[in-house]
XYZ file of C-alpha atoms in Angstrom:
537
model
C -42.126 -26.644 -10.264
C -44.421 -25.289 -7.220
C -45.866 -23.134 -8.961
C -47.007 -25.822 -11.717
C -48.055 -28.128 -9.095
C -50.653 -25.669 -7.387
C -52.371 -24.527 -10.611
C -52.948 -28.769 -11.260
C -54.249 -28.671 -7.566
C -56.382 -25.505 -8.392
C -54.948 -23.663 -6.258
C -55.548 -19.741 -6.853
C -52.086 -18.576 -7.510
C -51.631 -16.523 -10.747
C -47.783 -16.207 -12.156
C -49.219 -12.575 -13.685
C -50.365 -11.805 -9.892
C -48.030 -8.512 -8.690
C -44.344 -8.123 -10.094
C -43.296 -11.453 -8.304
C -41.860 -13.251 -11.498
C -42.399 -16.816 -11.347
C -40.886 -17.761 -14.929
C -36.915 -16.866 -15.012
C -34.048 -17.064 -17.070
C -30.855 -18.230 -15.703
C -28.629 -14.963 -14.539
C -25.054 -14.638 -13.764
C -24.194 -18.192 -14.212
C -20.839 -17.906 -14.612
C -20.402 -16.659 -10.948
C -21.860 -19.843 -9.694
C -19.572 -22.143 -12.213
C -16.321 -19.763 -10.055
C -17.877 -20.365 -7.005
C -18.164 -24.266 -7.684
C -14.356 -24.190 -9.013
C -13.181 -22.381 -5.868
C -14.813 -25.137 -3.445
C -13.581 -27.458 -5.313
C -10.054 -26.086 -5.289
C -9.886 -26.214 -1.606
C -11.312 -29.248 -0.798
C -8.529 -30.551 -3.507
C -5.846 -28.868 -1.564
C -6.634 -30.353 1.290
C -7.017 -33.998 -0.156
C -3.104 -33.363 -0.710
C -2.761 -31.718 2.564
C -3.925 -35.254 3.590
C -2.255 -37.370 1.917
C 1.118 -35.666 2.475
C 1.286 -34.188 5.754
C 3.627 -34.569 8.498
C 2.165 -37.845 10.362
C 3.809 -36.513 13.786
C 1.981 -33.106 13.869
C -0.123 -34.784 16.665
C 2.557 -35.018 18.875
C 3.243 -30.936 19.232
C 2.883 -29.274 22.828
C 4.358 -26.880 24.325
C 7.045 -29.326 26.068
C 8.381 -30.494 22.774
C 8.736 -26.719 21.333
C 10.502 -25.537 24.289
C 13.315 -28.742 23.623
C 15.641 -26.632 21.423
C 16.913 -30.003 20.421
C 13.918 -31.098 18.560
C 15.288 -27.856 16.211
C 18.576 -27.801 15.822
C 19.784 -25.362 14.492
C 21.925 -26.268 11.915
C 18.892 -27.585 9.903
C 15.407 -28.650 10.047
C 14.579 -31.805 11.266
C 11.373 -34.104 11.171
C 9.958 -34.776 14.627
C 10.719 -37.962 16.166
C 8.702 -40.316 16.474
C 8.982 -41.114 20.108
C 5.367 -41.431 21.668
C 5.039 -37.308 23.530
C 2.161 -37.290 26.385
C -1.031 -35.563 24.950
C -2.634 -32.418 25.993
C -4.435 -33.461 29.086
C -8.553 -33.114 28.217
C -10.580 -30.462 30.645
C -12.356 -32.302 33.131
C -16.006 -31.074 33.522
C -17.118 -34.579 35.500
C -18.734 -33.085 38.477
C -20.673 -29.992 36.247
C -21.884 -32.895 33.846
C -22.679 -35.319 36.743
C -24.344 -31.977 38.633
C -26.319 -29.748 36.278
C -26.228 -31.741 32.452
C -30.135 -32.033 33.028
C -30.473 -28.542 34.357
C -28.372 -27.565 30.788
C -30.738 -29.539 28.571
C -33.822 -28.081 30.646
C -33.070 -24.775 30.160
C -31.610 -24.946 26.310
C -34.783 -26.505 25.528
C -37.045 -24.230 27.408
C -34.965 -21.397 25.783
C -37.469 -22.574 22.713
C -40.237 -21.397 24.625
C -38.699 -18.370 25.044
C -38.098 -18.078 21.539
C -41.715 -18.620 20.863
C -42.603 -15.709 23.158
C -40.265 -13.738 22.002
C -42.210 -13.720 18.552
C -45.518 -13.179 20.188
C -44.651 -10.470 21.827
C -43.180 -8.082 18.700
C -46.207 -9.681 16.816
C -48.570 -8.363 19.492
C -47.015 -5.746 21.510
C -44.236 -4.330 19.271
C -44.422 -0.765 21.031
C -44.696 -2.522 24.931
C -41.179 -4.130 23.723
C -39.330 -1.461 21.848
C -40.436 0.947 24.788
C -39.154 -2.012 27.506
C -35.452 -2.458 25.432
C -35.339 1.695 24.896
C -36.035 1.851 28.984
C -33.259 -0.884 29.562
C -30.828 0.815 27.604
C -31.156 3.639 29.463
C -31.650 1.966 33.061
C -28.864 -0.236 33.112
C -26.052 2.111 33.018
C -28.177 4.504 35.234
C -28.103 1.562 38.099
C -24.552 0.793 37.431
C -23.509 4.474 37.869
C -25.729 4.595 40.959
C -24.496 1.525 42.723
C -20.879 3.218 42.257
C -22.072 6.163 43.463
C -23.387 4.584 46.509
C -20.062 3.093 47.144
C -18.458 6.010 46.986
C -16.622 6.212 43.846
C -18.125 9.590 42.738
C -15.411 9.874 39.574
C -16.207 6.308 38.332
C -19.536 6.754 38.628
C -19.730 9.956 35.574
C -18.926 8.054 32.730
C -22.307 5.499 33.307
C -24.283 8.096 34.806
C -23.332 10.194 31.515
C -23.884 7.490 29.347
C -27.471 7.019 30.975
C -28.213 10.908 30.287
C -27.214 10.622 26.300
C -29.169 7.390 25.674
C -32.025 8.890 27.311
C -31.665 12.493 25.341
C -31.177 10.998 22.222
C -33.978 8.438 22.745
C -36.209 11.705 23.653
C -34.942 13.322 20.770
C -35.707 10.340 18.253
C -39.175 9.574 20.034
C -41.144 9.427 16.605
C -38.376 7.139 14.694
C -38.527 4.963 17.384
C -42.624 4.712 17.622
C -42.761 4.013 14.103
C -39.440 1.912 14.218
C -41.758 -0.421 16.626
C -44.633 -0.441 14.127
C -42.397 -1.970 11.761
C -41.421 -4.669 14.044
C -45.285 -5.330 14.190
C -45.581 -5.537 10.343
C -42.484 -8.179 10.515
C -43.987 -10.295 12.638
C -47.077 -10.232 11.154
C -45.663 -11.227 8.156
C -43.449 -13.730 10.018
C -46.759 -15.127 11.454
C -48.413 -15.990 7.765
C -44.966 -17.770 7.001
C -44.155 -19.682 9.946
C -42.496 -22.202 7.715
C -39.785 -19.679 6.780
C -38.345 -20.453 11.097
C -37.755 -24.238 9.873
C -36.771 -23.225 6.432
C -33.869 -21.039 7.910
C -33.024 -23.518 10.301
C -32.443 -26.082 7.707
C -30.674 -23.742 5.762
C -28.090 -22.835 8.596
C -27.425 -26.517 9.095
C -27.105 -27.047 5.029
C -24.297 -24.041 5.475
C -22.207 -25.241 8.112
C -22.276 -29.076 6.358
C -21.306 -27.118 3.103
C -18.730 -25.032 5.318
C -16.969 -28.108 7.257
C -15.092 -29.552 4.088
C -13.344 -26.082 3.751
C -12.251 -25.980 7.628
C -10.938 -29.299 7.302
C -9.125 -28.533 4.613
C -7.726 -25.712 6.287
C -6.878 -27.633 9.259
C -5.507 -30.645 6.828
C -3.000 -27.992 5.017
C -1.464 -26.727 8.220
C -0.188 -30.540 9.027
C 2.443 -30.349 6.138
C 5.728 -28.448 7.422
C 8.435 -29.242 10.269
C 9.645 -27.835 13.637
C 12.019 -25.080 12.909
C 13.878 -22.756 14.943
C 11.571 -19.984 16.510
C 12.127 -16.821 14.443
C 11.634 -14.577 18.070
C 14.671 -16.605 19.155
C 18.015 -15.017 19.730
C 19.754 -17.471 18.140
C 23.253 -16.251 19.964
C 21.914 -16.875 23.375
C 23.362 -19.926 24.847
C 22.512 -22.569 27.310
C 19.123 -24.622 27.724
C 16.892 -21.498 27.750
C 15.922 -20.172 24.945
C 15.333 -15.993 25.094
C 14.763 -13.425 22.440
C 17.118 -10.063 21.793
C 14.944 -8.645 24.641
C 16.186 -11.001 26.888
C 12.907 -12.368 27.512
C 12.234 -16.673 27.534
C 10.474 -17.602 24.295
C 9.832 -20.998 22.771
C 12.923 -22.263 20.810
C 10.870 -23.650 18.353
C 7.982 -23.544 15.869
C 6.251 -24.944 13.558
C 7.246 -23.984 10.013
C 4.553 -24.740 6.799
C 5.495 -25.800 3.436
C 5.173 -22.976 1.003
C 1.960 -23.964 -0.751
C 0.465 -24.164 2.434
C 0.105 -19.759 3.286
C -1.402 -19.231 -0.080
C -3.901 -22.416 -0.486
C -4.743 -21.117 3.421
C -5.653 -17.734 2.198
C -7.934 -19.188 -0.975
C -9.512 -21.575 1.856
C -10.095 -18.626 3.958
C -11.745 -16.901 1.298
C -13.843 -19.617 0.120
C -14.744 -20.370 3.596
C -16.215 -16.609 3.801
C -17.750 -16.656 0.047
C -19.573 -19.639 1.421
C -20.972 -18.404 4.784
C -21.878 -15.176 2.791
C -23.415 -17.342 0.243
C -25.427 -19.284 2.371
C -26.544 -15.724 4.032
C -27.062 -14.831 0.903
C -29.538 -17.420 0.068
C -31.351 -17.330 2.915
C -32.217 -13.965 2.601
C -33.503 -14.648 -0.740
C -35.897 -17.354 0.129
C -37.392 -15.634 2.645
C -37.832 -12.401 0.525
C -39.130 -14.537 -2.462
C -41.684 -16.687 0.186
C -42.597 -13.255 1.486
C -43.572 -11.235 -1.695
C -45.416 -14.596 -3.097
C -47.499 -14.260 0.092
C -47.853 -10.507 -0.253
C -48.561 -10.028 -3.914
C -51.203 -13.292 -3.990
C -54.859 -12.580 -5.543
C -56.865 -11.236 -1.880
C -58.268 -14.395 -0.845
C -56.497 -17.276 -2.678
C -56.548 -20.457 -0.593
C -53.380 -21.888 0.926
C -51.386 -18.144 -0.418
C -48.360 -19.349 1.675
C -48.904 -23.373 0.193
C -45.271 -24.116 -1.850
C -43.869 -20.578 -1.797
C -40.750 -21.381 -0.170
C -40.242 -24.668 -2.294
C -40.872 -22.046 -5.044
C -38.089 -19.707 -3.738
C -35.593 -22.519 -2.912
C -35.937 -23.690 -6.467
C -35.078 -20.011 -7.952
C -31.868 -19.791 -5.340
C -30.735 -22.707 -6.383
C -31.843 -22.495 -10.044
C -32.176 -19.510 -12.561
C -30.485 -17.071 -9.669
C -27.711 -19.058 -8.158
C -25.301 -17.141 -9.904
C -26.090 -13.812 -9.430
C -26.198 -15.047 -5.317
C -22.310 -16.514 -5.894
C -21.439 -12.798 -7.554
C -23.345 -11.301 -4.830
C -22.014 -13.146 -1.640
C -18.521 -12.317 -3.412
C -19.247 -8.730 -3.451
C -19.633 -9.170 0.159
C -16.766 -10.997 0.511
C -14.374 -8.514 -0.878
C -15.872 -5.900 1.015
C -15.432 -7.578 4.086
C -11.870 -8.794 3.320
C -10.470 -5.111 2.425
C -12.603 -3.451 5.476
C -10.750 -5.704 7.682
C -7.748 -5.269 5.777
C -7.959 -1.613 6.565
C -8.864 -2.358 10.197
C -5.551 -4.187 10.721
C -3.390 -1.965 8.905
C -4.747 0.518 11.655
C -4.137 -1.092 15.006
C -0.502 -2.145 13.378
C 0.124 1.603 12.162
C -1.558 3.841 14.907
C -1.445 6.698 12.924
C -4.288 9.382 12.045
C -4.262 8.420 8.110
C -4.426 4.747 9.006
C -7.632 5.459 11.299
C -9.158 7.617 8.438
C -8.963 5.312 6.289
C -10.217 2.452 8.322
C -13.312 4.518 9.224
C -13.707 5.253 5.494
C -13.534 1.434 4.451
C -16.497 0.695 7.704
C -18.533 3.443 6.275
C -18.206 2.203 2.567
C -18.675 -1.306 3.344
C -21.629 -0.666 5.149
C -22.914 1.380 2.170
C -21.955 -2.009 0.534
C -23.578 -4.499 2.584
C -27.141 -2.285 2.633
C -27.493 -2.403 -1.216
C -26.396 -5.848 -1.896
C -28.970 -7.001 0.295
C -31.997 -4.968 -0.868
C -30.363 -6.164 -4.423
C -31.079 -9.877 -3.192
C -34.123 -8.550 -2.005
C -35.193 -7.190 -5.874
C -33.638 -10.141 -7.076
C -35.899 -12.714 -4.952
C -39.109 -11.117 -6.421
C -38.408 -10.143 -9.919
C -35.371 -12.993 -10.678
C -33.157 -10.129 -12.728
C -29.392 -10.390 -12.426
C -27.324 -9.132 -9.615
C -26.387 -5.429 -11.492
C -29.677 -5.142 -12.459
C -31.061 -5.414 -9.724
C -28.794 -3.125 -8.217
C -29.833 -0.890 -10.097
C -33.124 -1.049 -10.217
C -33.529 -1.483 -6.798
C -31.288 1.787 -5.553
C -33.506 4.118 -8.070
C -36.884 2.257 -6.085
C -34.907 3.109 -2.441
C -34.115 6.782 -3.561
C -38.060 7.459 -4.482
C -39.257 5.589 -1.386
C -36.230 5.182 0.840
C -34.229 8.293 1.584
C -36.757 10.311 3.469
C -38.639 7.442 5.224
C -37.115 3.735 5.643
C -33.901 5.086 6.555
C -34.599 7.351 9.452
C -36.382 3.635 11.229
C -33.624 0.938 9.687
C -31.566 1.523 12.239
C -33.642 1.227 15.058
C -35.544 -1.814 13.785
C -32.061 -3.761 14.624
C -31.033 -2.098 17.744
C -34.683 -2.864 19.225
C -34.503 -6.811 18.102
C -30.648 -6.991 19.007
C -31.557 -4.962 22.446
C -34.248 -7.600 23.102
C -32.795 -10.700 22.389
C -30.157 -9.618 24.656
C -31.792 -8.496 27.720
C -34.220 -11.749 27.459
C -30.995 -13.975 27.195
C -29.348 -12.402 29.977
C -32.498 -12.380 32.099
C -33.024 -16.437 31.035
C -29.552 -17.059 32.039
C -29.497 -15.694 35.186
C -32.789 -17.541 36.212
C -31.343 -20.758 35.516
C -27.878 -20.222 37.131
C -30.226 -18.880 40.233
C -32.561 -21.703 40.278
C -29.997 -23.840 39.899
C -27.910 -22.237 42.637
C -30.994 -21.983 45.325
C -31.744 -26.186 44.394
C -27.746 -26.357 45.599
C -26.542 -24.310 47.690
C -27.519 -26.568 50.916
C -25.440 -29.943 49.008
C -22.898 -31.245 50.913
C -18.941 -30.041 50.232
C -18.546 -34.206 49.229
C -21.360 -34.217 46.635
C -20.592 -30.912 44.828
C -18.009 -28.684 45.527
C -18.549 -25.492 44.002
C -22.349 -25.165 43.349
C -21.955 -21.043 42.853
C -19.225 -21.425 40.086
C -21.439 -24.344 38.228
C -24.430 -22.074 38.428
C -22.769 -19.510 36.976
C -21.300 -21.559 34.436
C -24.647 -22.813 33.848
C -26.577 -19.768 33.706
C -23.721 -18.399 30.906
C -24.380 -21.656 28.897
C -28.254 -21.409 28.822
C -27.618 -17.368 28.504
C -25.301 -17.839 25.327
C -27.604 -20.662 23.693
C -31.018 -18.464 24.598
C -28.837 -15.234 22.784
C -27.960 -17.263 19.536
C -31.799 -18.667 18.959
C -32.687 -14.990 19.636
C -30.852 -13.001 17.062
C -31.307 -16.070 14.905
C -34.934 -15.394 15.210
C -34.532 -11.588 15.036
C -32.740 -12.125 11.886
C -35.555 -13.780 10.294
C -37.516 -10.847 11.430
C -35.534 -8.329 10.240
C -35.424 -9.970 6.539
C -39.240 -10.589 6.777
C -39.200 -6.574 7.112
C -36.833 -5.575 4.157
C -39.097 -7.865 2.005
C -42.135 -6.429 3.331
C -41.094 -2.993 2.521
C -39.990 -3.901 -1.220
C -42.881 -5.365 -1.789
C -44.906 -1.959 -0.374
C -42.579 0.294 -2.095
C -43.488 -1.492 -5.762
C -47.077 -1.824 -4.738
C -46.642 2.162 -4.202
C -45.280 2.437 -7.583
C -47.927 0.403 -8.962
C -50.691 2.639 -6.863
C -52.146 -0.437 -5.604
C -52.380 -1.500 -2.184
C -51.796 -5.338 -1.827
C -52.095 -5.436 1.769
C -53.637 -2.234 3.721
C -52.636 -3.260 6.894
C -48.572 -3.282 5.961
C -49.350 -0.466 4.075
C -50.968 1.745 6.817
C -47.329 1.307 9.035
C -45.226 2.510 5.934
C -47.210 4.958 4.969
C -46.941 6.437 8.594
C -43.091 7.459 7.469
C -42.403 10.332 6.474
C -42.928 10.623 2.906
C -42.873 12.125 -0.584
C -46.248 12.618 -2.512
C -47.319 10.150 -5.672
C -45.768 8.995 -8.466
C -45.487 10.461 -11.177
C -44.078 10.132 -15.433
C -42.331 12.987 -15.960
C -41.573 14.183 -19.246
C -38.437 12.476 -20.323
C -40.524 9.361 -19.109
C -38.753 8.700 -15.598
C -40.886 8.716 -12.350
C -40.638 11.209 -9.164
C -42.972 11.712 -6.285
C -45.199 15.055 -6.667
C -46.028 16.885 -3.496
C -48.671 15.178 -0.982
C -51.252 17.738 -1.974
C -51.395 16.520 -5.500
C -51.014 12.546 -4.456
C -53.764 10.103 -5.629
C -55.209 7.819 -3.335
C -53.821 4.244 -4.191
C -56.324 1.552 -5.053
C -56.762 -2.053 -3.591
C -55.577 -4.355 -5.999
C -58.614 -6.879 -6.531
């Protein structure tokens, strides 16, 4: 439909324009059909959670399980219905009545921090990788020298050691992280022709937590049907009041005991509560990689390039590739549920093999995670199904990726996560200081503890500045996988869509051109044999 809509407008957009496909064919709709019947599966579950749960679950506290009367033991009982005292409700009067304005202040001034922390990747990308790089090293340097100073020489080793690594292996990885910073540039560059893609990924977020909230009810809904039972912990020859385990120890005497639909409808919710969240991920990964290449492959100067591309991408997530997102998101789902699967049975086991495999399950889910989401990448611009994509994509990564892309991707992250978290922390403990300075003279009537509300205040505008941070670096960092996609199939095209984004890639190390060999299949030659690549008109 965008797309349709600029050419009546005469806008210069042309569907033939790069390999961004414009026209698709539905892909891997049956995944989207078994995502649709798994939502709806939980939210029926807990629609009979509902309807049949235990009316006096509200009245639970700790008071009531510690009556061993309210679970006898001779059977199960419902609770009674006689009215128990609710949990009292925290009391945060004099912080509200002290520093709500000073909260609101700095949340929303945490924007402008936001907005400057944009600006300052988009215009000083080395000045900030070399700042977080510096930090990284600095702060455990001052923390082992103030407990050096103090006198705790042994303490001190394990910070000032620290310090020493990071610094080494920053020295050592100088030229990954110089060109890891020129990436950053090209991202927010990029980020900086799309500005709509901030409010698009906004809206999204708040579309996946209203999509999410039906499931955690349900969740929460299921958990109401059982009774008070017995504690299992409880040594059930002890007598007396008390209640104690074998151990001798005082326990609860009671618990709360589910009906047994209840543990398997919870695990199904818990699942579709992650296939959603990774969904929702999913898609708005794919909207910003489909805005992106629609910006980067568009006819050199076409008015309004960036006009109805995301409209354009949110009708292919939600269209012709919905279901190869549902089978992706799953994918990622699994993954995640057998990595921590294997993370669990190690801390329970605490044995070598149980490690070993644990750190063989991180390691291949991470392997996971990185394809899947170039896969969504290749999907977003050429609409093919999940596999195929797959596919296609990993051969394009191995010919571009291997020798180049990889030695940065993991310092593009580091420096945006680094950043966002030093600039929190710095905004947070302004605020708490400010508001702390403003204070400190009030009178012991009018506020009692102004230190502990501005430090309670400074963590609050810390944690909120944090999450709009790595929100925003997330947007960057998907703004960069796109933009290197796109440059890796412009380099397989030998065109050159945009020679600024192309001048930072092709600063990584690299193979030489492509080449047909003579089964048909391409490879890079040597540099010395590479053509130059020619702006596409």
């Amino acid at each position: 439909m965008g797309l349709e809509e600029l050419q009546r407008e005469g806008e210069t957009l042309v569907a033939s324009a790069g390999p961004y496909q414009f026209t698709r064919s539905r892909k891997d709709a049956g995944w989207g059909v078994a995502f649709g019947l798994a939502y709806a599966a939980v939210v029926v579950a807990g629609i009979y959670g509902y309807v049949n749960r235990n009316p006096d679950f509200a009245l639970i506290n700790q008071d009531y399980l510690s009556d061993p009367e309210n679970c006898p033991l001779h059977g199960g009982r419902r609770l009674r219905e006689a009215g128990q005292g609710d949990l009292p409700a925290f009391d945060a009067g004099e912080f509200m009545s002290q520093a709500a304005g000073w909260l609101g202040a700095g949340v929303a001034l945490s924007l402008l921090l936001g907005a400057a922390f944009l600006r300052l990747f988009q215009h000083l990308p080395e000045t900030m990788t070399r700042a977080t790089v510096l930090i990284q090293v600095a702060a455990p340097l001052a923390v082992g020298a103030g407990m050096l100073g103090s006198g705790q020489g042994r303490a001190s080793l394990l910070p000032l050691g620290l310090a020493a690594l990071s610094g080494l292996a920053f020295y050592l990885w100088r030229a990954e992280i110089g060109l890891a910073s020129r990436l950053l540039g090209v991202s927010a560059h990029g980020l900086a022709a799309n500005p709509h893609l901030i409010t698009t990924s906004v809206l999204l977020g708040v579309a996946s937590v209203a999509t999410a909230t039906p499931l955690a009810a349900a969740l929460v809904l299921s958990f109401m049907n059982g009774d008070v039972v017995p504690n299992p912990g409880r040594d059930l020859a002890a007598a007396g009041g008390a209640c104690l385990d074998e151990a001798g120890d005082p326990v609860l005497c009671c618990a709360w005991g589910v009906d047994p639909w209840v543990k398997p409808a919870a695990a199904l919710g818990a699942l579709a509560m992650l296939w959603t969240l990774l969904l929702a991920n999913q898609v708005r990964v794919y909207v910003i990689s489909g805005t992106v290449a629609q910006w980067y492959f568009a006819p050199p100067g076409a008015l309004h390039a960036t006009r109805g591309t995301t409209r354009c991408a949110l009708g292919h997530a939600f269209g012709p590739s919905f279901g190869s997102l549902a089978l992706s998101s799953l994918v990622l789902t699994i993954t995640e549920a057998l990595r921590n699967s294997a993370e669990r049975n190690a801390q329970e086991n605490q044995d070598v093999l149980s490690w070993v495999m644990s750190c063989i399950a991180q390691c291949l889910a991470g392997i996971v995670e990185y394809l899947t989401k170039f896969a969504t990448v290749f999907m977003a611009i050429t609409g093919d199904a999940f596999f195929a994509a797959g596919r296609r994509v990993t051969d394009l990564l191995a010919r571009n990726l291997l020798d180049a892309f990889a030695s940065t991707i993991w310092f593009t992250p580091m420096v945006i996560q680094l950043a966002a978290f030093s600039m929190a922390v710095g905004w947070g403990f302004a605020s708490g200081g400010v508001y702390y300075l403003a204070h400190r003279g009030a009178a012991a009537g009018v506020e009692a503890s102004p230190g502990l509300n501005a430090a309670v205040l400074g963590g609050m505008v810390g944690l909120a500045s944090l999450f709009l941070l790595n929100f925003l670096g997330g947007v960057l960092l998907a703004v960069l996988d796109a933009a290197f996609v796109c440059w890796a199939l412009d380099r397989d095209a030998q065109s050159v869509s945009h020679p600024e984004i192309a001048q930072a890639f092709d600063a990584v190390p690299r193979k030489g051109a492509v080449v047909e060999q003579p089964g048909g299949g391409l490879a890079y030659g040597g540099l010395a044999h590479e053509a130059p690549a020619q702006q596409r008109v």
